[in-house]
PDB file of C-alpha atoms in Angstrom:
ATOM      1  CA  MET Z   1     -50.996  -6.847 -61.341  1.00 54.00           C
ATOM      2  CA  LYS Z   2     -50.892  -3.086 -61.867  1.00 56.00           C
ATOM      3  CA  PHE Z   3     -50.334  -0.451 -59.193  1.00 52.00           C
ATOM      4  CA  SER Z   4     -51.521   3.120 -59.311  1.00 56.00           C
ATOM      5  CA  THR Z   5     -50.955   6.127 -57.121  1.00 57.00           C
ATOM      6  CA  LYS Z   6     -54.091   5.216 -55.290  1.00 59.00           C
ATOM      7  CA  ASP Z   7     -52.388   2.047 -54.050  1.00 57.00           C
ATOM      8  CA  ILE Z   8     -49.404   3.847 -52.503  1.00 56.00           C
ATOM      9  CA  PRO Z   9     -51.120   4.525 -49.158  1.00 61.00           C
ATOM     10  CA  HIS Z  10     -51.860   0.825 -48.901  1.00 58.00           C
ATOM     11  CA  ILE Z  11     -48.281  -0.299 -49.527  1.00 62.00           C
ATOM     12  CA  ARG Z  12     -46.539   2.572 -47.771  1.00 62.00           C
ATOM     13  CA  GLY Z  13     -45.938   0.522 -44.659  1.00 64.00           C
ATOM     14  CA  LEU Z  14     -44.522  -2.311 -46.711  1.00 65.00           C
ATOM     15  CA  LEU Z  15     -42.160   0.056 -48.530  1.00 62.00           C
ATOM     16  CA  ILE Z  16     -40.998   1.546 -45.264  1.00 67.00           C
ATOM     17  CA  MET Z  17     -40.293  -1.903 -43.828  1.00 70.00           C
ATOM     18  CA  LEU Z  18     -38.445  -2.916 -47.010  1.00 69.00           C
ATOM     19  CA  THR Z  19     -36.341   0.246 -46.908  1.00 70.00           C
ATOM     20  CA  LEU Z  20     -35.502  -0.268 -43.252  1.00 68.00           C
ATOM     21  CA  THR Z  21     -34.574  -3.882 -43.961  1.00 71.00           C
ATOM     22  CA  LEU Z  22     -32.185  -2.814 -46.733  1.00 66.00           C
ATOM     23  CA  ILE Z  23     -30.617  -0.153 -44.540  1.00 66.00           C
ATOM     24  CA  LEU Z  24     -30.190  -2.538 -41.625  1.00 62.00           C
ATOM     25  CA  GLY Z  25     -28.762  -5.189 -43.938  1.00 62.00           C
ATOM     26  CA  THR Z  26     -26.221  -2.748 -45.331  1.00 63.00           C
ATOM     27  CA  ILE Z  27     -25.231  -1.647 -41.824  1.00 61.00           C
ATOM     28  CA  PHE Z  28     -24.886  -5.294 -40.745  1.00 58.00           C
ATOM     29  CA  VAL Z  29     -22.624  -6.019 -43.712  1.00 55.00           C
ATOM     30  CA  TYR Z  30     -20.371  -3.053 -42.898  1.00 58.00           C
ATOM     31  CA  VAL Z  31     -20.276  -3.962 -39.218  1.00 55.00           C
ATOM     32  CA  SER Z  32     -19.518  -7.593 -40.057  1.00 58.00           C
ATOM     33  CA  ASP Z  33     -16.700  -6.552 -42.413  1.00 58.00           C
ATOM     34  CA  ASP Z  34     -15.196  -4.265 -39.774  1.00 64.00           C
ATOM     35  CA  ALA Z  35     -15.433  -6.994 -37.149  1.00 63.00           C
ATOM     36  CA  LEU Z  36     -13.803  -9.482 -39.497  1.00 67.00           C
ATOM     37  CA  ILE Z  37     -10.971  -7.081 -40.335  1.00 74.00           C
ATOM     38  CA  GLU Z  38     -10.455  -6.310 -36.649  1.00 76.00           C
ATOM     39  CA  ALA Z  39     -10.436 -10.017 -35.808  1.00 72.00           C
ATOM     40  CA  GLN Z  40      -7.899 -10.693 -38.563  1.00 76.00           C
ATOM     41  CA  GLN Z  41      -5.669  -7.858 -37.360  1.00 79.00           C
ATOM     42  CA  SER Z  42      -5.933  -9.134 -33.789  1.00 78.00           C
ATOM     43  CA  LYS Z  43      -4.917 -12.598 -34.957  1.00 76.00           C
ATOM     44  CA  ILE Z  44      -1.957 -11.193 -36.905  1.00 83.00           C
ATOM     45  CA  THR Z  45      -0.864  -9.209 -33.839  1.00 82.00           C
ATOM     46  CA  ALA Z  46      -1.262 -12.241 -31.583  1.00 78.00           C
ATOM     47  CA  ASP Z  47       0.711 -14.428 -34.011  1.00 80.00           C
ATOM     48  CA  ARG Z  48       3.496 -11.842 -34.200  1.00 82.00           C
ATOM     49  CA  GLU Z  49       3.669 -11.506 -30.416  1.00 81.00           C
ATOM     50  CA  TRP Z  50       3.737 -15.296 -30.071  1.00 81.00           C
ATOM     51  CA  SER Z  51       6.518 -15.562 -32.635  1.00 80.00           C
ATOM     52  CA  GLU Z  52       8.523 -12.829 -30.898  1.00 80.00           C
ATOM     53  CA  ALA Z  53       8.049 -14.574 -27.549  1.00 75.00           C
ATOM     54  CA  GLN Z  54       9.240 -17.866 -29.058  1.00 75.00           C
ATOM     55  CA  HIS Z  55      12.321 -16.186 -30.571  1.00 76.00           C
ATOM     56  CA  LYS Z  56      13.088 -14.468 -27.274  1.00 75.00           C
ATOM     57  CA  LEU Z  57      12.739 -17.739 -25.396  1.00 72.00           C
ATOM     58  CA  GLU Z  58      15.014 -19.504 -27.888  1.00 75.00           C
ATOM     59  CA  ARG Z  59      17.561 -16.678 -27.713  1.00 74.00           C
ATOM     60  CA  THR Z  60      17.536 -16.807 -23.912  1.00 70.00           C
ATOM     61  CA  LYS Z  61      18.033 -20.570 -24.014  1.00 69.00           C
ATOM     62  CA  ASN Z  62      20.979 -20.199 -26.418  1.00 71.00           C
ATOM     63  CA  GLU Z  63      22.531 -17.495 -24.237  1.00 67.00           C
ATOM     64  CA  GLN Z  64      22.259 -19.748 -21.185  1.00 68.00           C
ATOM     65  CA  GLU Z  65      23.916 -22.588 -23.083  1.00 64.00           C
ATOM     66  CA  ASP Z  66      26.690 -20.221 -24.218  1.00 60.00           C
ATOM     67  CA  LEU Z  67      27.234 -19.036 -20.642  1.00 60.00           C
ATOM     68  CA  GLN Z  68      27.438 -22.610 -19.412  1.00 62.00           C
ATOM     69  CA  GLY Z  69      29.959 -23.403 -22.143  1.00 59.00           C
ATOM     70  CA  TYR Z  70      32.047 -20.325 -21.278  1.00 56.00           C
ATOM     71  CA  TYR Z  71      31.914 -21.241 -17.591  1.00 55.00           C
ATOM     72  CA  HIS Z  72      33.195 -24.765 -18.251  1.00 63.00           C
ATOM     73  CA  GLN Z  73      35.970 -23.382 -20.475  1.00 62.00           C
ATOM     74  CA  TYR Z  74      36.888 -20.879 -17.777  1.00 60.00           C
ATOM     75  CA  GLN Z  75      36.986 -23.612 -15.126  1.00 62.00           C
ATOM     76  CA  ASN Z  76      39.230 -25.744 -17.348  1.00 63.00           C
ATOM     77  CA  LEU Z  77      41.638 -22.833 -17.791  1.00 65.00           C
ATOM     78  CA  VAL Z  78      41.687 -22.240 -14.035  1.00 64.00           C
ATOM     79  CA  GLU Z  79      42.382 -25.922 -13.361  1.00 62.00           C
ATOM     80  CA  GLN Z  80      45.223 -25.848 -15.905  1.00 62.00           C
ATOM     81  CA  ASN Z  81      46.770 -22.835 -14.114  1.00 62.00           C
ATOM     82  CA  ILE Z  82      46.388 -20.668 -17.207  1.00 67.00           C
ATOM     83  CA  ILE Z  83      44.054 -18.213 -15.449  1.00 75.00           C
ATOM     84  CA  GLY Z  84      45.205 -16.869 -12.098  1.00 74.00           C
ATOM     85  CA  GLN Z  85      48.548 -16.502 -10.404  1.00 79.00           C
ATOM     86  CA  GLU Z  86      51.477 -18.319 -11.952  1.00 81.00           C
ATOM     87  CA  ARG Z  87      52.584 -21.557 -10.305  1.00 85.00           C
ATOM     88  CA  ARG Z  88      56.360 -21.501 -10.514  1.00 90.00           C
ATOM     89  CA  LEU Z  89      56.859 -24.226  -7.937  1.00 91.00           C
ATOM     90  CA  ASP Z  90      54.473 -26.515  -9.844  1.00 91.00           C
ATOM     91  CA  TRP Z  91      56.403 -25.966 -13.079  1.00 92.00           C
ATOM     92  CA  ILE Z  92      59.728 -26.776 -11.431  1.00 94.00           C
ATOM     93  CA  GLU Z  93      58.360 -29.874  -9.702  1.00 95.00           C
ATOM     94  CA  THR Z  94      56.876 -31.095 -12.995  1.00 95.00           C
ATOM     95  CA  ILE Z  95      60.198 -30.621 -14.790  1.00 96.00           C
ATOM     96  CA  GLU Z  96      62.040 -32.547 -12.086  1.00 96.00           C
ATOM     97  CA  LYS Z  97      59.432 -35.313 -12.199  1.00 96.00           C
ATOM     98  CA  ILE Z  98      59.809 -35.674 -15.974  1.00 96.00           C
ATOM     99  CA  ARG Z  99      63.604 -35.707 -15.656  1.00 96.00           C
ATOM    100  CA  ASN Z 100      63.369 -38.674 -13.300  1.00 96.00           C
ATOM    101  CA  GLN Z 101      60.837 -40.484 -15.462  1.00 96.00           C
ATOM    102  CA  LEU Z 102      62.997 -40.176 -18.587  1.00 95.00           C
ATOM    103  CA  ASN Z 103      66.329 -40.778 -16.834  1.00 94.00           C
ATOM    104  CA  ILE Z 104      67.753 -37.529 -18.135  1.00 95.00           C
ATOM    105  CA  PHE Z 105      71.208 -36.835 -16.714  1.00 94.00           C
ATOM    106  CA  SER Z 106      70.445 -33.304 -15.588  1.00 95.00           C
ATOM    107  CA  VAL Z 107      68.073 -30.401 -16.190  1.00 96.00           C
ATOM    108  CA  LYS Z 108      69.139 -26.933 -15.122  1.00 96.00           C
ATOM    109  CA  TYR Z 109      66.673 -24.073 -15.323  1.00 94.00           C
ATOM    110  CA  LYS Z 110      66.568 -20.309 -14.975  1.00 95.00           C
ATOM    111  CA  LEU Z 111      63.169 -18.684 -14.504  1.00 93.00           C
ATOM    112  CA  GLU Z 112      63.088 -14.938 -15.130  1.00 94.00           C
ATOM    113  CA  PRO Z 113      60.746 -12.397 -13.479  1.00 92.00           C
ATOM    114  CA  GLN Z 114      57.232 -12.193 -14.828  1.00 87.00           C
ATOM    115  CA  GLU Z 115      56.436  -9.480 -17.354  1.00 88.00           C
ATOM    116  CA  THR Z 116      53.118  -8.145 -18.679  1.00 86.00           C
ATOM    117  CA  LEU Z 117      52.491  -8.558 -22.382  1.00 80.00           C
ATOM    118  CA  ASN Z 118      51.218  -5.529 -24.294  1.00 74.00           C
ATOM    119  CA  MET Z 119      48.306  -6.797 -26.383  1.00 61.00           C
ATOM    120  CA  GLU Z 120      47.799  -3.325 -28.002  1.00 59.00           C
ATOM    121  CA  THR Z 121      44.024  -3.210 -27.662  1.00 51.00           C
ATOM    122  CA  ASP Z 122      41.783  -0.370 -26.483  1.00 51.00           C
ATOM    123  CA  SER Z 123      38.693  -2.531 -26.084  1.00 45.00           C
ATOM    124  CA  PRO Z 124      36.777  -1.634 -22.887  1.00 45.00           C
ATOM    125  CA  SER Z 125      35.974  -5.325 -22.465  1.00 46.00           C
ATOM    126  CA  ASN Z 126      39.672  -6.158 -22.192  1.00 57.00           C
ATOM    127  CA  SER Z 127      39.717  -6.553 -18.402  1.00 60.00           C
ATOM    128  CA  SER Z 128      42.545  -9.096 -18.225  1.00 71.00           C
ATOM    129  CA  ASP Z 129      46.311  -9.019 -18.588  1.00 82.00           C
ATOM    130  CA  PHE Z 130      48.512 -11.612 -20.237  1.00 86.00           C
ATOM    131  CA  HIS Z 131      51.748 -12.335 -18.410  1.00 88.00           C
ATOM    132  CA  ARG Z 132      54.850 -14.180 -19.515  1.00 91.00           C
ATOM    133  CA  SER Z 133      57.693 -15.720 -17.558  1.00 92.00           C
ATOM    134  CA  ASN Z 134      60.697 -16.688 -19.652  1.00 95.00           C
ATOM    135  CA  MET Z 135      62.569 -19.862 -18.776  1.00 96.00           C
ATOM    136  CA  LYS Z 136      65.919 -21.214 -19.933  1.00 97.00           C
ATOM    137  CA  LEU Z 137      66.507 -24.959 -19.770  1.00 97.00           C
ATOM    138  CA  ASP Z 138      69.852 -26.729 -20.066  1.00 97.00           C
ATOM    139  CA  LEU Z 139      69.498 -30.486 -20.517  1.00 96.00           C
ATOM    140  CA  SER Z 140      72.222 -33.127 -20.577  1.00 96.00           C
ATOM    141  CA  LEU Z 141      70.924 -35.934 -22.785  1.00 95.00           C
ATOM    142  CA  LEU Z 142      71.928 -39.385 -23.865  1.00 92.00           C
ATOM    143  CA  HIS Z 143      70.348 -38.900 -27.314  1.00 92.00           C
ATOM    144  CA  GLU Z 144      68.023 -36.566 -29.254  1.00 92.00           C
ATOM    145  CA  GLY Z 145      64.976 -38.699 -28.529  1.00 94.00           C
ATOM    146  CA  GLN Z 146      65.124 -37.749 -24.870  1.00 95.00           C
ATOM    147  CA  LEU Z 147      64.544 -34.107 -25.778  1.00 95.00           C
ATOM    148  CA  LEU Z 148      61.477 -34.945 -27.868  1.00 95.00           C
ATOM    149  CA  ASN Z 149      60.128 -37.122 -25.069  1.00 96.00           C
ATOM    150  CA  PHE Z 150      60.782 -34.344 -22.558  1.00 97.00           C
ATOM    151  CA  ILE Z 151      58.833 -31.787 -24.614  1.00 95.00           C
ATOM    152  CA  ASP Z 152      55.932 -34.192 -25.125  1.00 95.00           C
ATOM    153  CA  ALA Z 153      55.780 -34.996 -21.412  1.00 96.00           C
ATOM    154  CA  LEU Z 154      55.945 -31.321 -20.462  1.00 94.00           C
ATOM    155  CA  SER Z 155      53.011 -30.549 -22.767  1.00 91.00           C
ATOM    156  CA  GLU Z 156      51.062 -33.448 -21.297  1.00 91.00           C
ATOM    157  CA  GLU Z 157      51.783 -33.071 -17.593  1.00 90.00           C
ATOM    158  CA  ALA Z 158      52.492 -29.408 -16.946  1.00 87.00           C
ATOM    159  CA  LYS Z 159      49.579 -27.405 -15.568  1.00 83.00           C
ATOM    160  CA  GLY Z 160      49.973 -24.245 -17.544  1.00 84.00           C
ATOM    161  CA  MET Z 161      50.495 -22.958 -21.050  1.00 86.00           C
ATOM    162  CA  TYR Z 162      53.955 -22.418 -22.445  1.00 88.00           C
ATOM    163  CA  LEU Z 163      55.421 -21.404 -25.776  1.00 91.00           C
ATOM    164  CA  LEU Z 164      58.562 -23.219 -26.874  1.00 94.00           C
ATOM    165  CA  GLU Z 165      60.709 -20.747 -28.795  1.00 93.00           C
ATOM    166  CA  SER Z 166      63.887 -22.636 -29.575  1.00 95.00           C
ATOM    167  CA  CYS Z 167      66.145 -25.539 -28.714  1.00 95.00           C
ATOM    168  CA  VAL Z 168      69.818 -25.631 -29.647  1.00 95.00           C
ATOM    169  CA  LEU Z 169      71.575 -29.008 -29.524  1.00 95.00           C
ATOM    170  CA  THR Z 170      75.323 -29.398 -29.138  1.00 94.00           C
ATOM    171  CA  ARG Z 171      77.072 -32.728 -29.356  1.00 91.00           C
ATOM    172  CA  ASN Z 172      79.505 -33.478 -26.555  1.00 84.00           C
ATOM    173  CA  ASN Z 173      82.851 -34.337 -28.145  1.00 75.00           C
ATOM    174  CA  LEU Z 174      84.592 -35.194 -24.898  1.00 63.00           C
ATOM    175  CA  GLU Z 175      86.153 -38.623 -24.713  1.00 59.00           C
ATOM    176  CA  ARG Z 176      83.706 -41.040 -23.179  1.00 58.00           C
ATOM    177  CA  LYS Z 177      85.201 -42.915 -20.262  1.00 56.00           C
ATOM    178  CA  LEU Z 178      81.903 -44.335 -19.095  1.00 57.00           C
ATOM    179  CA  ARG Z 179      79.266 -46.147 -21.087  1.00 63.00           C
ATOM    180  CA  PHE Z 180      76.374 -43.940 -20.019  1.00 71.00           C
ATOM    181  CA  THR Z 181      77.452 -40.329 -20.231  1.00 84.00           C
ATOM    182  CA  PRO Z 182      75.743 -37.306 -21.812  1.00 89.00           C
ATOM    183  CA  ASN Z 183      76.195 -37.171 -25.560  1.00 91.00           C
ATOM    184  CA  ILE Z 184      74.144 -34.038 -26.203  1.00 93.00           C
ATOM    185  CA  GLU Z 185      73.648 -30.715 -24.463  1.00 95.00           C
ATOM    186  CA  ALA Z 186      70.352 -28.966 -25.236  1.00 96.00           C
ATOM    187  CA  GLU Z 187      69.624 -25.318 -24.491  1.00 97.00           C
ATOM    188  CA  CYS Z 188      65.913 -24.447 -24.775  1.00 97.00           C
ATOM    189  CA  SER Z 189      64.006 -21.189 -24.393  1.00 96.00           C
ATOM    190  CA  LEU Z 190      60.323 -21.097 -23.528  1.00 94.00           C
ATOM    191  CA  GLY Z 191      57.776 -18.751 -22.004  1.00 93.00           C
ATOM    192  CA  TRP Z 192      55.058 -19.574 -19.490  1.00 92.00           C
ATOM    193  CA  ILE Z 193      51.812 -17.682 -20.194  1.00 89.00           C
ATOM    194  CA  THR Z 194      49.220 -16.773 -17.553  1.00 87.00           C
ATOM    195  CA  LEU Z 195      46.100 -14.626 -17.623  1.00 83.00           C
ATOM    196  CA  ASN Z 196      44.569 -12.710 -14.739  1.00 77.00           C
ATOM    197  CA  GLU Z 197      42.280  -9.757 -14.159  1.00 67.00           C
ATOM    198  CA  LYS Z 198      43.668  -6.253 -14.269  1.00 62.00           C
ATOM    199  CA  ASN Z 199      43.990  -4.243 -11.110  1.00 55.00           C
ATOM    200  CA  VAL Z 200      41.163  -1.747 -10.692  1.00 43.00           C
ATOM    201  CA  ASP Z 201      43.658   1.137 -10.490  1.00 49.00           C
ATOM    202  CA  SER Z 202      45.192   0.193 -13.853  1.00 44.00           C
ATOM    203  CA  ILE Z 203      41.923   0.086 -15.809  1.00 39.00           C
TER     204      ILE Z 203
END
């Protein structure tokens, strides 16, 4: 079929409709692409926000678990008399109790005044002071094993933390007139450590 210029008026309406259809189709494609891109970006944003919320929730959960762990550790230290005021009477009573349990001839002690340890730190979070109370112990023993047993029992039963610095043993060369008399004199040095909060005026 051949068309001439005479046929244009007859198909003008058809051409106009075809042109409009093409234009509308092109616009629809562009709009659809933009909507798809926007939807994809919205999904990416939503996924990122969800992931961040999950990480934040997990971090909060971990922080709560850490705080609970720190609280239990703190409570244990308080119960062991490591945090808080020193318990001199408790230490002395524990030493006397161990002496009786182990049948040690005698235990003499000298507990010096408490002193603050200089930890040499400028950290603003350092809100606590370490304190130390030096103690000298003189023990009259039947044999060396009693000293080892005494130290083990003190570590097990004493509520508090101490550092054993030294023990010097001297054999008693005096003539034994009785069967059960001290054979060894032990002189030990140790330090009781406590931790408590600084005074507000000293911070």
